[in-house]
PDB file of C-alpha atoms in Angstrom:
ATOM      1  CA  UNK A   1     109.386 136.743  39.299  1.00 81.00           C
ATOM      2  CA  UNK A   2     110.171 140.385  39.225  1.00 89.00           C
ATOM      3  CA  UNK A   3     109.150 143.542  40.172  1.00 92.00           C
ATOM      4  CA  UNK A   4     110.566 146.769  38.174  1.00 89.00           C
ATOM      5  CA  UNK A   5     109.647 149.861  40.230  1.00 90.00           C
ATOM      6  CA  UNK A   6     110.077 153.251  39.124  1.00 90.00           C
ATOM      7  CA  UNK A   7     110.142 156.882  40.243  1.00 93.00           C
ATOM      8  CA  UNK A   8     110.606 158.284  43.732  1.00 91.00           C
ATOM      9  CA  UNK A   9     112.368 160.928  44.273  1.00 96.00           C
ATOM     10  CA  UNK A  10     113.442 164.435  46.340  1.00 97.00           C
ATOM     11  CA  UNK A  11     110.588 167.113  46.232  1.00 97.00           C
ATOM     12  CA  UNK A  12     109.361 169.684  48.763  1.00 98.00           C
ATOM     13  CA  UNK A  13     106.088 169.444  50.908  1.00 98.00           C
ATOM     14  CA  UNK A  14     103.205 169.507  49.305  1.00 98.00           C
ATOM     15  CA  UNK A  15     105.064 168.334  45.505  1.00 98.00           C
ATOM     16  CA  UNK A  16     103.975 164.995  43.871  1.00 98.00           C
ATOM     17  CA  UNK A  17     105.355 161.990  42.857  1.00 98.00           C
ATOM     18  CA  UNK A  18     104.058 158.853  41.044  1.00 97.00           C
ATOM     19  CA  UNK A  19     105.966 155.656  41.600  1.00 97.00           C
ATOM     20  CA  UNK A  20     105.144 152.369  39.066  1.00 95.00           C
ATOM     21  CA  UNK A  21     105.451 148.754  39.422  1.00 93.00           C
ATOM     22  CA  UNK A  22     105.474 146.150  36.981  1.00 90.00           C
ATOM     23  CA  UNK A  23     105.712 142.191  37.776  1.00 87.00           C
ATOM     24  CA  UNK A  24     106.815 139.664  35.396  1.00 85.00           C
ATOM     25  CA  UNK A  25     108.359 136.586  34.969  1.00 84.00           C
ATOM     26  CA  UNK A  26     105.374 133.893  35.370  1.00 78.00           C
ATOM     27  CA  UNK A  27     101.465 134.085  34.834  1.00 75.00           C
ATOM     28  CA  UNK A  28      99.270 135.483  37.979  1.00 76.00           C
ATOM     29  CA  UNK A  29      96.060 134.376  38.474  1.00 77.00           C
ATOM     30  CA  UNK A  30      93.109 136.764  38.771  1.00 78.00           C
ATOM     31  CA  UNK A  31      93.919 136.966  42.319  1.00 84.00           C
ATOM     32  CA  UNK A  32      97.258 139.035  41.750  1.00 89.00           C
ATOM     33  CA  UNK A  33      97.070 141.899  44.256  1.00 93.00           C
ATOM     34  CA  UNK A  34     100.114 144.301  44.084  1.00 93.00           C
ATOM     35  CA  UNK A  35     100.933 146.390  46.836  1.00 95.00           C
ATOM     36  CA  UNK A  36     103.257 149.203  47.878  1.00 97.00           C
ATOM     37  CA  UNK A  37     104.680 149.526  51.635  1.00 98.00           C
ATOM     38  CA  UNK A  38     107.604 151.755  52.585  1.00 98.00           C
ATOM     39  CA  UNK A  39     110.119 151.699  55.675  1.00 97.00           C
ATOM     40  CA  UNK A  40     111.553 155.150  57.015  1.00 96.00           C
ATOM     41  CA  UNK A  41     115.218 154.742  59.250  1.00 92.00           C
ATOM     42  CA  UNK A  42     114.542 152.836  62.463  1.00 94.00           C
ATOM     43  CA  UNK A  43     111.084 152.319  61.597  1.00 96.00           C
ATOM     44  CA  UNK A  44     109.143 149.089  60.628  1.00 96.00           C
ATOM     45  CA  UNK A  45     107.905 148.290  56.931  1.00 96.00           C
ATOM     46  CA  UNK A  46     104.772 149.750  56.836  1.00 97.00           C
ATOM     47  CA  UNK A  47     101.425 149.123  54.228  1.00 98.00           C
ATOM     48  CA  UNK A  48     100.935 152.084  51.907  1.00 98.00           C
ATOM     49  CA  UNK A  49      98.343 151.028  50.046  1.00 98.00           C
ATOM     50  CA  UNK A  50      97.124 147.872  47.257  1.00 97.00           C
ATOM     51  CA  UNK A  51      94.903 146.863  44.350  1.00 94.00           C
ATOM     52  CA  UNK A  52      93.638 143.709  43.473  1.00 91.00           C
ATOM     53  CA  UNK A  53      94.689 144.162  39.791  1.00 85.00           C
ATOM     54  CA  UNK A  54      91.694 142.022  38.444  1.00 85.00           C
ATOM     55  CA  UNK A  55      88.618 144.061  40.041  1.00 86.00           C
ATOM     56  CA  UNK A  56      90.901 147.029  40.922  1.00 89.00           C
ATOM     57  CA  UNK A  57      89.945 147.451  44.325  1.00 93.00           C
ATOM     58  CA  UNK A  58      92.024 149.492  46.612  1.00 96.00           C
ATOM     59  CA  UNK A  59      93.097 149.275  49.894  1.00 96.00           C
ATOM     60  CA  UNK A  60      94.925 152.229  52.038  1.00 97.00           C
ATOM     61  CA  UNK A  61      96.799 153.277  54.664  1.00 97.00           C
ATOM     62  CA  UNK A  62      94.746 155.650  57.085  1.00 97.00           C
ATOM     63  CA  UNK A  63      97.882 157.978  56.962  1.00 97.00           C
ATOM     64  CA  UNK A  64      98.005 158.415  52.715  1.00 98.00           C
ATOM     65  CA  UNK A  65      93.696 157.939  52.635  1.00 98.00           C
ATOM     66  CA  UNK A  66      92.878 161.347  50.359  1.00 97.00           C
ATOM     67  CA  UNK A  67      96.777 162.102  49.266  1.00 98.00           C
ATOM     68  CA  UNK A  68      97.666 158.837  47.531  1.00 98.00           C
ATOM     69  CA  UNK A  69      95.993 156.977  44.734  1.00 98.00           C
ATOM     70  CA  UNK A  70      96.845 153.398  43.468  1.00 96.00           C
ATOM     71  CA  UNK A  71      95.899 151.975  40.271  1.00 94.00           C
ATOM     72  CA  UNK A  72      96.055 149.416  37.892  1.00 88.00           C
ATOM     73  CA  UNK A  73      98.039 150.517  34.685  1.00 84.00           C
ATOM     74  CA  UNK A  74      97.326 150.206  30.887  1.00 72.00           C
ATOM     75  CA  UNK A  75     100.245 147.474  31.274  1.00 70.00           C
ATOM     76  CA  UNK A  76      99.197 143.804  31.998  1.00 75.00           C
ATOM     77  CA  UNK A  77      99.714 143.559  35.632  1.00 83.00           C
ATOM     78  CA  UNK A  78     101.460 147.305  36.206  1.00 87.00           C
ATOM     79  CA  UNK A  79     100.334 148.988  39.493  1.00 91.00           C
ATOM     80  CA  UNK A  80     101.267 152.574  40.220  1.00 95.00           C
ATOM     81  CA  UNK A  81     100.965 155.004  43.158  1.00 97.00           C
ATOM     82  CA  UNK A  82     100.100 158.855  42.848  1.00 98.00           C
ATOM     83  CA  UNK A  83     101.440 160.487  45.614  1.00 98.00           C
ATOM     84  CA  UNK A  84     100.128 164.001  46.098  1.00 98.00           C
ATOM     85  CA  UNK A  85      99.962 166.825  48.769  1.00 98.00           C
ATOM     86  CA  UNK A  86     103.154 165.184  50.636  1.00 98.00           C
ATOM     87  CA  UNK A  87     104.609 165.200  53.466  1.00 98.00           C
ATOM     88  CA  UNK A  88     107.682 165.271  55.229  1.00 97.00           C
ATOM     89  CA  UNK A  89     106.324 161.824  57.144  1.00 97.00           C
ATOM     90  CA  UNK A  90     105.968 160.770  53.836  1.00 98.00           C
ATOM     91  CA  UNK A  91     110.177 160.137  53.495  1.00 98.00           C
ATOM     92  CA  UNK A  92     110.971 156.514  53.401  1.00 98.00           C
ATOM     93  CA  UNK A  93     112.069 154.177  50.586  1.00 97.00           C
ATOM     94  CA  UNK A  94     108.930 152.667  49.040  1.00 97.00           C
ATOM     95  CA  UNK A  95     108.792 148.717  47.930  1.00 97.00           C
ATOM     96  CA  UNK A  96     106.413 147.323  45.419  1.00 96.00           C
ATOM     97  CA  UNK A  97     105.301 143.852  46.631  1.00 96.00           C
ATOM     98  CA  UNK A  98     102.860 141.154  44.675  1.00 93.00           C
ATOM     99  CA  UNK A  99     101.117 137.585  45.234  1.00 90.00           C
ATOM    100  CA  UNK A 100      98.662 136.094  43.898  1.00 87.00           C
ATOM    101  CA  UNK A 101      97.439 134.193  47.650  1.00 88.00           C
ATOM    102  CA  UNK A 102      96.843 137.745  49.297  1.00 86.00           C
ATOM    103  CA  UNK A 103      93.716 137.499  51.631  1.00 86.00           C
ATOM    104  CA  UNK A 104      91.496 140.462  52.094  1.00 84.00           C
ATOM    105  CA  UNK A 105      92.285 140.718  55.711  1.00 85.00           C
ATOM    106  CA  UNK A 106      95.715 140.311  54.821  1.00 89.00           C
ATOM    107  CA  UNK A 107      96.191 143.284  52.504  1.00 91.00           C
ATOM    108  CA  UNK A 108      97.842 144.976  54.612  1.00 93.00           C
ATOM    109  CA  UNK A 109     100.331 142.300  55.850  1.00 94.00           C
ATOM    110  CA  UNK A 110     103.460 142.444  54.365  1.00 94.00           C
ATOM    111  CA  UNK A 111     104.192 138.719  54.930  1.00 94.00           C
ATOM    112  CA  UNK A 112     101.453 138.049  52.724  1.00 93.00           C
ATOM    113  CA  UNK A 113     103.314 139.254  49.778  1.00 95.00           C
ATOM    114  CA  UNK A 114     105.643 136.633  48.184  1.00 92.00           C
ATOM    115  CA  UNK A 115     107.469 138.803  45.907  1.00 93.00           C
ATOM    116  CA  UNK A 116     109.408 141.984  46.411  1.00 95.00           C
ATOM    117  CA  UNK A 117     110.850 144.714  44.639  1.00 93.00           C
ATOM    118  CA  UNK A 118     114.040 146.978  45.173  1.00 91.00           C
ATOM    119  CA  UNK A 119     113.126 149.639  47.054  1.00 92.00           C
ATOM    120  CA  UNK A 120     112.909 153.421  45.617  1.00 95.00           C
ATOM    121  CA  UNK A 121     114.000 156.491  47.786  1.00 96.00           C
ATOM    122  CA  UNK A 122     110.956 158.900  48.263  1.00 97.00           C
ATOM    123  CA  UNK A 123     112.306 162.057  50.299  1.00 98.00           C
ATOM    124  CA  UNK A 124     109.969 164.843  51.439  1.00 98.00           C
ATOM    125  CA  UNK A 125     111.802 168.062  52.728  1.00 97.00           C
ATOM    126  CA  UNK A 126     110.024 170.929  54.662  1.00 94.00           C
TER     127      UNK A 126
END
C-alpha cells in the first residue's frame, strides 16, 4: 500500500494551503477512512482531521474545526485537506494515514491507521 501526499508548504498567517492524499496498491473496502495528523518539533503526532471515503463523513480536530476542510476527491480513494485562515500553531509536517478497520471512536487514534504516508512540511510564519 501507498500513500502519495502532496502540497504543504511556507505561507504567512492567514494564507492557504491544500494538501492531497491518494492510497493505492490493494482494494479498500467501503470502510476505508483516510486521515491526516501532523507532528510539530518536540510535540506528539496529533489528529487533524478524517473522512470515511465511502459516506464522506468528517471528523476534526477542535483546533482546525471552521479553518480546515477534508474531502473525498474526484479520484477513487483521494482525500484532501483545505487549510485556510492559518496559523502559526498550524507549522508541523502533516502525514496522510488510511485503514480500512478504523472505528468511529477511533478516528482520531493514530494507531488505528495501518498505513502511512511521508510526511509534508506545512510552515506558518507570523
Amino acid at each position: 500500500v501507498q500513500l502519495q501526499a502532496s502540497g504543504g508548504g511556507s505561507v504567512q498567517a492567514g494564507a492557504s494551503l491544500r494538501l492531497s492524499c491518494a492510497a493505492s496498491g490493494r482494494t479498500f473496502s467501503s470502510r476505508l477512512t483516510m486521515g491526516w495528523f501532523r507532528q510539530a518539533p518536540g510535540k506528539e503526532r496529533e489528529f487533524v482531521a478524517a473522512i470515511r471515503i465511502s459516506s464522506r463523513s468528517t471528523y476534526y480536530a477542535d483546533s482546525v474545526k471552521g479553518r480546515f476542510t477534508i474531502s473525498r476527491e474526484n479520484a477513487k480513494n483521494t482525500a484532501a485537506l483545505q487549510m485556510s485562515m492559518l496559523k502559526p500553531e498550524d507549522t508541523a509536517v502533516y502525514y496522510c494515514a488510511a485503514s480500512d478497520t478504523v472505528i468511529l471512536s477511533a478516528t482520531n487514534d493514530p494507531e488505528a491507521y495501518y498505513h502511512w504516508g511521508q510526511g509534508t512540511q506545512v510552515t506558518v510564519s507570523s
